[in-house]
Amino acid sequence: GNSVTQMEGPVTLSEEAFLTINCTYTATGYPSLFWYVQYPGEGLQLLLKATKADDKGSNKGFEATYRKETTSFHLEKGSVQVSDSAVYFCALSDDNTDKLIFGTGTRLQVFP
Amino acid sequence: GAGVSQSPSNKVTEKGKDVELRCDPISGHTALYWYRQSLGQGLEFLIYFQGNSAPDKSGLPSDRFSAERTGGSVSTLTIQRTQQEDSAVYLCASSLQGGEQFFGPGTRLTVL
């Protein structure tokens, strides 16, 4: 079945450091790929998405490119801020129902 | 309303009791999803509604779990004879068909 694997956290960085959170997937068909973010005390919200191979999703300085050849959707940001501290979830959507299948989440902690 | 709302925000119950969790989706959203977020299992899909019918119930962990949706709007997730392993945050999301899922704040269920 479909699944998502993402790197375990926590990831601890200093402000302005470069961020990569790895995500790989297994899927039949052609799912859409997502990154969701959960800030402390807040609900889950969509950060970015890509719907087909080679698409790049971007938002708030974060980027991820849908790589079909490596079945990956790694999240990157060139310069993190303290306010980026949160839990990040990689996910794919089922072709038929659009239900989301999530990775285990990666906690990012950014220190000044 | 402006977003997805869920009630109660917190529920503490004793093992063996039944609980009902409520989700009010964004007005006009035809698709509704329930997910569960727990320490051991991460974020997992439970059930999907399209209108009032549930074409995908594959994530419900046991027959103690059931859900319904009425009037194409409000949904109730019922857990009978709760067990300690049911303790989790239960998330509801809604969307237009094929669109972005918007998540509610969740109900934190604690089974003593």
mmCIF file with all atom_site columns, C-alpha atoms in Angstrom:
data_model
loop_
_atom_site.group_PDB
_atom_site.id
_atom_site.type_symbol
_atom_site.label_atom_id
_atom_site.label_alt_id
_atom_site.label_comp_id
_atom_site.label_asym_id
_atom_site.label_entity_id
_atom_site.label_seq_id
_atom_site.pdbx_PDB_ins_code
_atom_site.Cartn_x
_atom_site.Cartn_y
_atom_site.Cartn_z
_atom_site.occupancy
_atom_site.B_iso_or_equiv
_atom_site.pdbx_formal_charge
_atom_site.auth_seq_id
_atom_site.auth_comp_id
_atom_site.auth_asym_id
_atom_site.auth_atom_id
_atom_site.pdbx_PDB_model_num
ATOM 1   C CA . GLY A 1 1   ? 0.000   0.000  0.000   1.00 0.00 ? 1   GLY A CA 1
ATOM 2   C CA . ASN A 1 2   ? 0.868   3.653  -0.125  1.00 0.00 ? 2   ASN A CA 1
ATOM 3   C CA . SER A 1 3   ? 3.240   4.975  2.514   1.00 0.00 ? 3   SER A CA 1
ATOM 4   C CA . VAL A 1 4   ? 5.425   7.926  3.421   1.00 0.00 ? 4   VAL A CA 1
ATOM 5   C CA . THR A 1 5   ? 8.773   7.851  5.195   1.00 0.00 ? 5   THR A CA 1
ATOM 6   C CA . GLN A 1 6   ? 10.369  10.965 6.605   1.00 0.00 ? 6   GLN A CA 1
ATOM 7   C CA . MET A 1 7   ? 13.446  11.600 8.658   1.00 0.00 ? 7   MET A CA 1
ATOM 8   C CA . GLU A 1 8   ? 13.114  11.369 12.384  1.00 0.00 ? 8   GLU A CA 1
ATOM 9   C CA . GLY A 1 9   ? 13.646  14.401 14.504  1.00 0.00 ? 9   GLY A CA 1
ATOM 10  C CA . PRO A 1 10  ? 14.169  16.478 16.290  1.00 0.00 ? 10  PRO A CA 1
ATOM 11  C CA . VAL A 1 11  ? 16.141  18.626 13.906  1.00 0.00 ? 11  VAL A CA 1
ATOM 12  C CA . THR A 1 12  ? 17.909  21.372 15.809  1.00 0.00 ? 12  THR A CA 1
ATOM 13  C CA . LEU A 1 13  ? 19.295  24.367 13.936  1.00 0.00 ? 13  LEU A CA 1
ATOM 14  C CA . SER A 1 14  ? 20.559  27.845 14.586  1.00 0.00 ? 14  SER A CA 1
ATOM 15  C CA . GLU A 1 15  ? 18.725  30.761 13.047  1.00 0.00 ? 15  GLU A CA 1
ATOM 16  C CA . GLU A 1 16  ? 19.646  31.384 9.386   1.00 0.00 ? 16  GLU A CA 1
ATOM 17  C CA . ALA A 1 17  ? 20.860  27.805 8.887   1.00 0.00 ? 17  ALA A CA 1
ATOM 18  C CA . PHE A 1 18  ? 19.853  25.748 5.844   1.00 0.00 ? 18  PHE A CA 1
ATOM 19  C CA . LEU A 1 19  ? 17.099  23.200 6.382   1.00 0.00 ? 19  LEU A CA 1
ATOM 20  C CA . THR A 1 20  ? 16.435  19.893 4.676   1.00 0.00 ? 20  THR A CA 1
ATOM 21  C CA . ILE A 1 21  ? 13.842  17.406 5.863   1.00 0.00 ? 21  ILE A CA 1
ATOM 22  C CA . ASN A 1 22  ? 13.867  14.244 3.800   1.00 0.00 ? 22  ASN A CA 1
ATOM 23  C CA . CYS A 1 23  ? 10.690  12.551 2.628   1.00 0.00 ? 23  CYS A CA 1
ATOM 24  C CA . THR A 1 24  ? 10.259  9.533  0.383   1.00 0.00 ? 24  THR A CA 1
ATOM 25  C CA . TYR A 1 25  ? 7.080   7.796  -0.654  1.00 0.00 ? 25  TYR A CA 1
ATOM 26  C CA . THR A 1 26  ? 5.724   4.542  -2.006  1.00 0.00 ? 26  THR A CA 1
ATOM 27  C CA . ALA A 1 27  ? 2.606   4.763  -4.110  1.00 0.00 ? 27  ALA A CA 1
ATOM 28  C CA . THR A 1 28  ? 0.685   3.223  -6.943  1.00 0.00 ? 28  THR A CA 1
ATOM 29  C CA . GLY A 1 29  ? -0.683  5.706  -9.405  1.00 0.00 ? 29  GLY A CA 1
ATOM 30  C CA . TYR A 1 30  ? 0.183   9.379  -9.359  1.00 0.00 ? 30  TYR A CA 1
ATOM 31  C CA . PRO A 1 31  ? -0.526  10.897 -5.965  1.00 0.00 ? 31  PRO A CA 1
ATOM 32  C CA . SER A 1 32  ? -0.276  14.536 -5.021  1.00 0.00 ? 32  SER A CA 1
ATOM 33  C CA . LEU A 1 33  ? 2.370   15.305 -2.400  1.00 0.00 ? 33  LEU A CA 1
ATOM 34  C CA . PHE A 1 34  ? 2.093   17.702 0.513   1.00 0.00 ? 34  PHE A CA 1
ATOM 35  C CA . TRP A 1 35  ? 3.943   19.223 3.416   1.00 0.00 ? 35  TRP A CA 1
ATOM 36  C CA . TYR A 1 36  ? 1.809   20.136 6.422   1.00 0.00 ? 36  TYR A CA 1
ATOM 37  C CA . VAL A 1 37  ? 3.005   22.093 9.434   1.00 0.00 ? 37  VAL A CA 1
ATOM 38  C CA . GLN A 1 38  ? 1.801   22.092 13.018  1.00 0.00 ? 38  GLN A CA 1
ATOM 39  C CA . TYR A 1 39  ? 2.980   25.097 15.034  1.00 0.00 ? 39  TYR A CA 1
ATOM 40  C CA . PRO A 1 40  ? 2.958   24.783 18.835  1.00 0.00 ? 40  PRO A CA 1
ATOM 41  C CA . GLY A 1 41  ? -0.599  24.950 20.140  1.00 0.00 ? 41  GLY A CA 1
ATOM 42  C CA . GLU A 1 42  ? -2.080  25.263 16.660  1.00 0.00 ? 42  GLU A CA 1
ATOM 43  C CA . GLY A 1 43  ? -3.861  23.015 14.204  1.00 0.00 ? 43  GLY A CA 1
ATOM 44  C CA . LEU A 1 44  ? -2.441  21.300 11.176  1.00 0.00 ? 44  LEU A CA 1
ATOM 45  C CA . GLN A 1 45  ? -2.116  23.542 8.142   1.00 0.00 ? 45  GLN A CA 1
ATOM 46  C CA . LEU A 1 46  ? -1.002  23.053 4.577   1.00 0.00 ? 46  LEU A CA 1
ATOM 47  C CA . LEU A 1 47  ? 2.463   24.465 3.880   1.00 0.00 ? 47  LEU A CA 1
ATOM 48  C CA . LEU A 1 48  ? 2.905   23.517 0.226   1.00 0.00 ? 48  LEU A CA 1
ATOM 49  C CA . LYS A 1 49  ? 1.954   20.920 -2.330  1.00 0.00 ? 49  LYS A CA 1
ATOM 50  C CA . ALA A 1 50  ? 2.860   19.482 -5.739  1.00 0.00 ? 50  ALA A CA 1
ATOM 51  C CA . THR A 1 51  ? 0.473   17.570 -7.939  1.00 0.00 ? 51  THR A CA 1
ATOM 52  C CA . LYS A 1 52  ? 2.702   16.026 -10.596 1.00 0.00 ? 52  LYS A CA 1
ATOM 53  C CA . ALA A 1 53  ? 6.260   15.002 -11.301 1.00 0.00 ? 53  ALA A CA 1
ATOM 54  C CA . ASP A 1 54  ? 8.821   17.838 -11.440 1.00 0.00 ? 54  ASP A CA 1
ATOM 55  C CA . ASP A 1 55  ? 6.369   20.311 -9.892  1.00 0.00 ? 55  ASP A CA 1
ATOM 56  C CA . LYS A 1 56  ? 7.874   22.534 -7.220  1.00 0.00 ? 56  LYS A CA 1
ATOM 57  C CA . GLY A 1 57  ? 5.716   23.644 -4.334  1.00 0.00 ? 57  GLY A CA 1
ATOM 58  C CA . SER A 1 58  ? 6.758   26.733 -2.416  1.00 0.00 ? 58  SER A CA 1
ATOM 59  C CA . ASN A 1 59  ? 5.480   28.898 0.417   1.00 0.00 ? 59  ASN A CA 1
ATOM 60  C CA . LYS A 1 60  ? 6.997   31.099 3.142   1.00 0.00 ? 60  LYS A CA 1
ATOM 61  C CA . GLY A 1 61  ? 10.500  30.436 1.822   1.00 0.00 ? 61  GLY A CA 1
ATOM 62  C CA . PHE A 1 62  ? 10.038  26.658 1.924   1.00 0.00 ? 62  PHE A CA 1
ATOM 63  C CA . GLU A 1 63  ? 10.324  24.565 -1.244  1.00 0.00 ? 63  GLU A CA 1
ATOM 64  C CA . ALA A 1 64  ? 9.890   20.941 -2.231  1.00 0.00 ? 64  ALA A CA 1
ATOM 65  C CA . THR A 1 65  ? 10.145  19.305 -5.652  1.00 0.00 ? 65  THR A CA 1
ATOM 66  C CA . TYR A 1 66  ? 8.165   16.214 -6.679  1.00 0.00 ? 66  TYR A CA 1
ATOM 67  C CA . ARG A 1 67  ? 10.834  13.756 -7.851  1.00 0.00 ? 67  ARG A CA 1
ATOM 68  C CA . LYS A 1 68  ? 9.265   10.699 -9.431  1.00 0.00 ? 68  LYS A CA 1
ATOM 69  C CA . GLU A 1 69  ? 12.580  9.051  -10.288 1.00 0.00 ? 69  GLU A CA 1
ATOM 70  C CA . THR A 1 70  ? 13.676  9.031  -6.640  1.00 0.00 ? 70  THR A CA 1
ATOM 71  C CA . THR A 1 71  ? 10.140  8.978  -5.167  1.00 0.00 ? 71  THR A CA 1
ATOM 72  C CA . SER A 1 72  ? 11.068  11.915 -2.972  1.00 0.00 ? 72  SER A CA 1
ATOM 73  C CA . PHE A 1 73  ? 9.646   15.248 -1.857  1.00 0.00 ? 73  PHE A CA 1
ATOM 74  C CA . HIS A 1 74  ? 12.313  16.767 0.377   1.00 0.00 ? 74  HIS A CA 1
ATOM 75  C CA . LEU A 1 75  ? 11.512  20.014 2.184   1.00 0.00 ? 75  LEU A CA 1
ATOM 76  C CA . GLU A 1 76  ? 14.119  22.795 2.062   1.00 0.00 ? 76  GLU A CA 1
ATOM 77  C CA . LYS A 1 77  ? 14.530  26.316 3.312   1.00 0.00 ? 77  LYS A CA 1
ATOM 78  C CA . GLY A 1 78  ? 17.582  28.439 2.802   1.00 0.00 ? 78  GLY A CA 1
ATOM 79  C CA . SER A 1 79  ? 17.506  30.373 6.068   1.00 0.00 ? 79  SER A CA 1
ATOM 80  C CA . VAL A 1 80  ? 15.328  29.231 8.963   1.00 0.00 ? 80  VAL A CA 1
ATOM 81  C CA . GLN A 1 81  ? 13.879  31.496 11.617  1.00 0.00 ? 81  GLN A CA 1
ATOM 82  C CA . VAL A 1 82  ? 12.925  30.824 15.219  1.00 0.00 ? 82  VAL A CA 1
ATOM 83  C CA . SER A 1 83  ? 9.301   31.156 14.138  1.00 0.00 ? 83  SER A CA 1
ATOM 84  C CA . ASP A 1 84  ? 9.724   28.098 11.879  1.00 0.00 ? 84  ASP A CA 1
ATOM 85  C CA . SER A 1 85  ? 9.950   25.862 14.947  1.00 0.00 ? 85  SER A CA 1
ATOM 86  C CA . ALA A 1 86  ? 7.145   23.343 14.475  1.00 0.00 ? 86  ALA A CA 1
ATOM 87  C CA . VAL A 1 87  ? 6.383   19.766 13.505  1.00 0.00 ? 87  VAL A CA 1
ATOM 88  C CA . TYR A 1 88  ? 6.451   19.105 9.754   1.00 0.00 ? 88  TYR A CA 1
ATOM 89  C CA . PHE A 1 89  ? 4.512   16.270 8.135   1.00 0.00 ? 89  PHE A CA 1
ATOM 90  C CA . CYS A 1 90  ? 5.031   14.921 4.637   1.00 0.00 ? 90  CYS A CA 1
ATOM 91  C CA . ALA A 1 91  ? 1.920   13.372 3.095   1.00 0.00 ? 91  ALA A CA 1
ATOM 92  C CA . LEU A 1 92  ? 0.484   11.945 -0.099  1.00 0.00 ? 92  LEU A CA 1
ATOM 93  C CA . SER A 1 93  ? -3.099  11.766 -1.221  1.00 0.00 ? 93  SER A CA 1
ATOM 94  C CA . ASP A 1 94  ? -4.957  8.693  -2.325  1.00 0.00 ? 94  ASP A CA 1
ATOM 95  C CA . ASP A 1 95  ? -6.009  8.822  -5.978  1.00 0.00 ? 95  ASP A CA 1
ATOM 96  C CA . ASN A 1 96  ? -9.630  7.882  -5.364  1.00 0.00 ? 96  ASN A CA 1
ATOM 97  C CA . THR A 1 97  ? -10.624 9.492  -2.093  1.00 0.00 ? 97  THR A CA 1
ATOM 98  C CA . ASP A 1 98  ? -7.974  12.180 -1.559  1.00 0.00 ? 98  ASP A CA 1
ATOM 99  C CA . LYS A 1 99  ? -7.420  10.815 1.943   1.00 0.00 ? 99  LYS A CA 1
ATOM 100 C CA . LEU A 1 100 ? -4.005  11.784 3.240   1.00 0.00 ? 100 LEU A CA 1
ATOM 101 C CA . ILE A 1 101 ? -1.327  9.323  4.243   1.00 0.00 ? 101 ILE A CA 1
ATOM 102 C CA . PHE A 1 102 ? 1.168   10.982 6.528   1.00 0.00 ? 102 PHE A CA 1
ATOM 103 C CA . GLY A 1 103 ? 4.738   10.417 7.530   1.00 0.00 ? 103 GLY A CA 1
ATOM 104 C CA . THR A 1 104 ? 5.565   10.306 11.210  1.00 0.00 ? 104 THR A CA 1
ATOM 105 C CA . GLY A 1 105 ? 6.416   13.995 11.432  1.00 0.00 ? 105 GLY A CA 1
ATOM 106 C CA . THR A 1 106 ? 9.705   15.792 12.059  1.00 0.00 ? 106 THR A CA 1
ATOM 107 C CA . ARG A 1 107 ? 10.073  18.286 14.869  1.00 0.00 ? 107 ARG A CA 1
ATOM 108 C CA . LEU A 1 108 ? 12.181  21.320 13.953  1.00 0.00 ? 108 LEU A CA 1
ATOM 109 C CA . GLN A 1 109 ? 13.671  23.461 16.694  1.00 0.00 ? 109 GLN A CA 1
ATOM 110 C CA . VAL A 1 110 ? 15.384  26.691 15.692  1.00 0.00 ? 110 VAL A CA 1
ATOM 111 C CA . PHE A 1 111 ? 17.442  28.572 18.253  1.00 0.00 ? 111 PHE A CA 1
ATOM 112 C CA . PRO A 1 112 ? 18.513  32.228 18.039  1.00 0.00 ? 112 PRO A CA 1
ATOM 113 C CA . GLY B 2 1   ? -18.281 29.326 10.078  1.00 0.00 ? 1   GLY B CA 1
ATOM 114 C CA . ALA B 2 2   ? -14.821 30.521 9.145   1.00 0.00 ? 2   ALA B CA 1
ATOM 115 C CA . GLY B 2 3   ? -13.124 27.196 9.672   1.00 0.00 ? 3   GLY B CA 1
ATOM 116 C CA . VAL B 2 4   ? -13.568 23.615 10.783  1.00 0.00 ? 4   VAL B CA 1
ATOM 117 C CA . SER B 2 5   ? -14.660 23.375 14.391  1.00 0.00 ? 5   SER B CA 1
ATOM 118 C CA . GLN B 2 6   ? -14.566 20.395 16.704  1.00 0.00 ? 6   GLN B CA 1
ATOM 119 C CA . SER B 2 7   ? -16.048 19.726 20.088  1.00 0.00 ? 7   SER B CA 1
ATOM 120 C CA . PRO B 2 8   ? -15.215 19.092 22.793  1.00 0.00 ? 8   PRO B CA 1
ATOM 121 C CA . SER B 2 9   ? -11.653 20.337 22.690  1.00 0.00 ? 9   SER B CA 1
ATOM 122 C CA . ASN B 2 10  ? -10.733 17.989 25.511  1.00 0.00 ? 10  ASN B CA 1
ATOM 123 C CA . LYS B 2 11  ? -12.455 14.873 26.766  1.00 0.00 ? 11  LYS B CA 1
ATOM 124 C CA . VAL B 2 12  ? -11.412 12.740 29.704  1.00 0.00 ? 12  VAL B CA 1
ATOM 125 C CA . THR B 2 13  ? -13.309 9.511  30.154  1.00 0.00 ? 13  THR B CA 1
ATOM 126 C CA . GLU B 2 14  ? -13.071 6.266  32.029  1.00 0.00 ? 14  GLU B CA 1
ATOM 127 C CA . LYS B 2 15  ? -12.204 3.007  30.357  1.00 0.00 ? 15  LYS B CA 1
ATOM 128 C CA . GLY B 2 16  ? -15.339 1.282  29.110  1.00 0.00 ? 16  GLY B CA 1
ATOM 129 C CA . LYS B 2 17  ? -17.418 4.425  28.601  1.00 0.00 ? 17  LYS B CA 1
ATOM 130 C CA . ASP B 2 18  ? -18.724 5.599  25.228  1.00 0.00 ? 18  ASP B CA 1
ATOM 131 C CA . VAL B 2 19  ? -17.707 8.964  23.785  1.00 0.00 ? 19  VAL B CA 1
ATOM 132 C CA . GLU B 2 20  ? -18.963 11.141 20.936  1.00 0.00 ? 20  GLU B CA 1
ATOM 133 C CA . LEU B 2 21  ? -16.772 13.608 19.107  1.00 0.00 ? 21  LEU B CA 1
ATOM 134 C CA . ARG B 2 22  ? -18.276 16.257 16.869  1.00 0.00 ? 22  ARG B CA 1
ATOM 135 C CA . CYS B 2 23  ? -17.017 17.962 13.729  1.00 0.00 ? 23  CYS B CA 1
ATOM 136 C CA . ASP B 2 24  ? -18.538 20.990 12.014  1.00 0.00 ? 24  ASP B CA 1
ATOM 137 C CA . PRO B 2 25  ? -16.955 21.324 8.571   1.00 0.00 ? 25  PRO B CA 1
ATOM 138 C CA . ILE B 2 26  ? -16.606 24.463 6.508   1.00 0.00 ? 26  ILE B CA 1
ATOM 139 C CA . SER B 2 27  ? -19.966 25.295 4.947   1.00 0.00 ? 27  SER B CA 1
ATOM 140 C CA . GLY B 2 28  ? -20.286 23.847 1.464   1.00 0.00 ? 28  GLY B CA 1
ATOM 141 C CA . HIS B 2 29  ? -17.459 21.350 1.814   1.00 0.00 ? 29  HIS B CA 1
ATOM 142 C CA . THR B 2 30  ? -18.707 18.025 0.525   1.00 0.00 ? 30  THR B CA 1
ATOM 143 C CA . ALA B 2 31  ? -15.769 15.897 1.667   1.00 0.00 ? 31  ALA B CA 1
ATOM 144 C CA . LEU B 2 32  ? -15.056 15.228 5.348   1.00 0.00 ? 32  LEU B CA 1
ATOM 145 C CA . TYR B 2 33  ? -12.231 13.208 6.863   1.00 0.00 ? 33  TYR B CA 1
ATOM 146 C CA . TRP B 2 34  ? -11.413 11.941 10.341  1.00 0.00 ? 34  TRP B CA 1
ATOM 147 C CA . TYR B 2 35  ? -7.817  11.323 11.356  1.00 0.00 ? 35  TYR B CA 1
ATOM 148 C CA . ARG B 2 36  ? -6.174  10.309 14.620  1.00 0.00 ? 36  ARG B CA 1
ATOM 149 C CA . GLN B 2 37  ? -2.882  11.593 15.966  1.00 0.00 ? 37  GLN B CA 1
ATOM 150 C CA . SER B 2 38  ? -1.265  9.484  18.652  1.00 0.00 ? 38  SER B CA 1
ATOM 151 C CA . LEU B 2 39  ? 2.245   9.085  20.004  1.00 0.00 ? 39  LEU B CA 1
ATOM 152 C CA . GLY B 2 40  ? 2.632   5.510  18.919  1.00 0.00 ? 40  GLY B CA 1
ATOM 153 C CA . GLN B 2 41  ? 0.961   5.653  15.518  1.00 0.00 ? 41  GLN B CA 1
ATOM 154 C CA . GLY B 2 42  ? 1.529   9.162  14.213  1.00 0.00 ? 42  GLY B CA 1
ATOM 155 C CA . LEU B 2 43  ? -1.204  10.697 12.068  1.00 0.00 ? 43  LEU B CA 1
ATOM 156 C CA . GLU B 2 44  ? -3.532  8.070  10.619  1.00 0.00 ? 44  GLU B CA 1
ATOM 157 C CA . PHE B 2 45  ? -6.646  8.178  8.470   1.00 0.00 ? 45  PHE B CA 1
ATOM 158 C CA . LEU B 2 46  ? -9.862  6.835  9.977   1.00 0.00 ? 46  LEU B CA 1
ATOM 159 C CA . ILE B 2 47  ? -12.824 7.489  7.658   1.00 0.00 ? 47  ILE B CA 1
ATOM 160 C CA . TYR B 2 48  ? -13.864 9.576  4.651   1.00 0.00 ? 48  TYR B CA 1
ATOM 161 C CA . PHE B 2 49  ? -17.297 10.980 3.882   1.00 0.00 ? 49  PHE B CA 1
ATOM 162 C CA . GLN B 2 50  ? -18.525 12.250 0.554   1.00 0.00 ? 50  GLN B CA 1
ATOM 163 C CA . GLY B 2 51  ? -21.827 13.897 1.369   1.00 0.00 ? 51  GLY B CA 1
ATOM 164 C CA . ASN B 2 52  ? -23.535 11.643 3.890   1.00 0.00 ? 52  ASN B CA 1
ATOM 165 C CA . SER B 2 53  ? -22.039 8.383  2.701   1.00 0.00 ? 53  SER B CA 1
ATOM 166 C CA . ALA B 2 54  ? -18.716 6.879  3.742   1.00 0.00 ? 54  ALA B CA 1
ATOM 167 C CA . PRO B 2 55  ? -17.056 5.179  0.769   1.00 0.00 ? 55  PRO B CA 1
ATOM 168 C CA . ASP B 2 56  ? -13.855 4.588  2.726   1.00 0.00 ? 56  ASP B CA 1
ATOM 169 C CA . LYS B 2 57  ? -13.950 3.352  6.318   1.00 0.00 ? 57  LYS B CA 1
ATOM 170 C CA . SER B 2 58  ? -10.734 1.404  6.003   1.00 0.00 ? 58  SER B CA 1
ATOM 171 C CA . GLY B 2 59  ? -8.926  3.261  8.780   1.00 0.00 ? 59  GLY B CA 1
ATOM 172 C CA . LEU B 2 60  ? -11.373 2.563  11.602  1.00 0.00 ? 60  LEU B CA 1
ATOM 173 C CA . PRO B 2 61  ? -9.313  0.458  14.006  1.00 0.00 ? 61  PRO B CA 1
ATOM 174 C CA . SER B 2 62  ? -12.106 -1.730 15.359  1.00 0.00 ? 62  SER B CA 1
ATOM 175 C CA . ASP B 2 63  ? -15.861 -2.175 15.374  1.00 0.00 ? 63  ASP B CA 1
ATOM 176 C CA . ARG B 2 64  ? -15.995 -0.032 18.517  1.00 0.00 ? 64  ARG B CA 1
ATOM 177 C CA . PHE B 2 65  ? -15.478 2.958  16.213  1.00 0.00 ? 65  PHE B CA 1
ATOM 178 C CA . SER B 2 66  ? -18.265 4.345  14.064  1.00 0.00 ? 66  SER B CA 1
ATOM 179 C CA . ALA B 2 67  ? -19.079 7.642  12.424  1.00 0.00 ? 67  ALA B CA 1
ATOM 180 C CA . GLU B 2 68  ? -21.982 9.299  10.727  1.00 0.00 ? 68  GLU B CA 1
ATOM 181 C CA . ARG B 2 69  ? -22.640 12.480 8.845   1.00 0.00 ? 69  ARG B CA 1
ATOM 182 C CA . THR B 2 70  ? -26.000 14.124 8.513   1.00 0.00 ? 70  THR B CA 1
ATOM 183 C CA . GLY B 2 71  ? -27.303 16.783 6.131   1.00 0.00 ? 71  GLY B CA 1
ATOM 184 C CA . GLY B 2 72  ? -23.981 16.748 4.334   1.00 0.00 ? 72  GLY B CA 1
ATOM 185 C CA . SER B 2 73  ? -22.594 18.774 7.208   1.00 0.00 ? 73  SER B CA 1
ATOM 186 C CA . VAL B 2 74  ? -21.963 17.802 10.837  1.00 0.00 ? 74  VAL B CA 1
ATOM 187 C CA . SER B 2 75  ? -20.203 14.528 11.564  1.00 0.00 ? 75  SER B CA 1
ATOM 188 C CA . THR B 2 76  ? -20.025 12.545 14.773  1.00 0.00 ? 76  THR B CA 1
ATOM 189 C CA . LEU B 2 77  ? -17.334 9.989  15.586  1.00 0.00 ? 77  LEU B CA 1
ATOM 190 C CA . THR B 2 78  ? -18.431 7.533  18.268  1.00 0.00 ? 78  THR B CA 1
ATOM 191 C CA . ILE B 2 79  ? -16.119 5.285  20.232  1.00 0.00 ? 79  ILE B CA 1
ATOM 192 C CA . GLN B 2 80  ? -17.829 2.606  22.282  1.00 0.00 ? 80  GLN B CA 1
ATOM 193 C CA . ARG B 2 81  ? -16.329 0.914  25.319  1.00 0.00 ? 81  ARG B CA 1
ATOM 194 C CA . THR B 2 82  ? -13.243 3.111  25.212  1.00 0.00 ? 82  THR B CA 1
ATOM 195 C CA . GLN B 2 83  ? -9.835  1.613  25.883  1.00 0.00 ? 83  GLN B CA 1
ATOM 196 C CA . GLN B 2 84  ? -6.634  3.318  26.986  1.00 0.00 ? 84  GLN B CA 1
ATOM 197 C CA . GLU B 2 85  ? -5.117  2.831  23.535  1.00 0.00 ? 85  GLU B CA 1
ATOM 198 C CA . ASP B 2 86  ? -7.892  5.067  22.146  1.00 0.00 ? 86  ASP B CA 1
ATOM 199 C CA . SER B 2 87  ? -6.235  8.060  23.836  1.00 0.00 ? 87  SER B CA 1
ATOM 200 C CA . ALA B 2 88  ? -5.201  10.415 21.041  1.00 0.00 ? 88  ALA B CA 1
ATOM 201 C CA . VAL B 2 89  ? -6.027  13.677 19.332  1.00 0.00 ? 89  VAL B CA 1
ATOM 202 C CA . TYR B 2 90  ? -8.870  13.179 16.866  1.00 0.00 ? 90  TYR B CA 1
ATOM 203 C CA . LEU B 2 91  ? -8.703  15.539 13.902  1.00 0.00 ? 91  LEU B CA 1
ATOM 204 C CA . CYS B 2 92  ? -11.391 16.379 11.412  1.00 0.00 ? 92  CYS B CA 1
ATOM 205 C CA . ALA B 2 93  ? -10.783 17.939 8.002   1.00 0.00 ? 93  ALA B CA 1
ATOM 206 C CA . SER B 2 94  ? -13.070 19.095 5.243   1.00 0.00 ? 94  SER B CA 1
ATOM 207 C CA . SER B 2 95  ? -12.617 20.043 1.617   1.00 0.00 ? 95  SER B CA 1
ATOM 208 C CA . LEU B 2 96  ? -14.332 20.680 -1.635  1.00 0.00 ? 96  LEU B CA 1
ATOM 209 C CA . GLN B 2 97  ? -14.019 17.560 -3.751  1.00 0.00 ? 97  GLN B CA 1
ATOM 210 C CA . GLY B 2 98  ? -10.397 17.270 -4.836  1.00 0.00 ? 98  GLY B CA 1
ATOM 211 C CA . GLY B 2 99  ? -9.409  20.424 -3.009  1.00 0.00 ? 99  GLY B CA 1
ATOM 212 C CA . GLU B 2 100 ? -7.218  21.354 -0.061  1.00 0.00 ? 100 GLU B CA 1
ATOM 213 C CA . GLN B 2 101 ? -8.160  19.785 3.245   1.00 0.00 ? 101 GLN B CA 1
ATOM 214 C CA . PHE B 2 102 ? -8.685  22.232 6.086   1.00 0.00 ? 102 PHE B CA 1
ATOM 215 C CA . PHE B 2 103 ? -8.160  20.809 9.545   1.00 0.00 ? 103 PHE B CA 1
ATOM 216 C CA . GLY B 2 104 ? -9.958  21.530 12.767  1.00 0.00 ? 104 GLY B CA 1
ATOM 217 C CA . PRO B 2 105 ? -8.173  22.080 16.086  1.00 0.00 ? 105 PRO B CA 1
ATOM 218 C CA . GLY B 2 106 ? -8.817  18.511 17.199  1.00 0.00 ? 106 GLY B CA 1
ATOM 219 C CA . THR B 2 107 ? -10.328 16.810 20.219  1.00 0.00 ? 107 THR B CA 1
ATOM 220 C CA . ARG B 2 108 ? -7.851  15.472 22.747  1.00 0.00 ? 108 ARG B CA 1
ATOM 221 C CA . LEU B 2 109 ? -9.260  12.252 24.181  1.00 0.00 ? 109 LEU B CA 1
ATOM 222 C CA . THR B 2 110 ? -7.804  10.784 27.351  1.00 0.00 ? 110 THR B CA 1
ATOM 223 C CA . VAL B 2 111 ? -9.029  7.404  28.532  1.00 0.00 ? 111 VAL B CA 1
ATOM 224 C CA . LEU B 2 112 ? -8.167  6.682  32.150  1.00 0.00 ? 112 LEU B CA 1
#
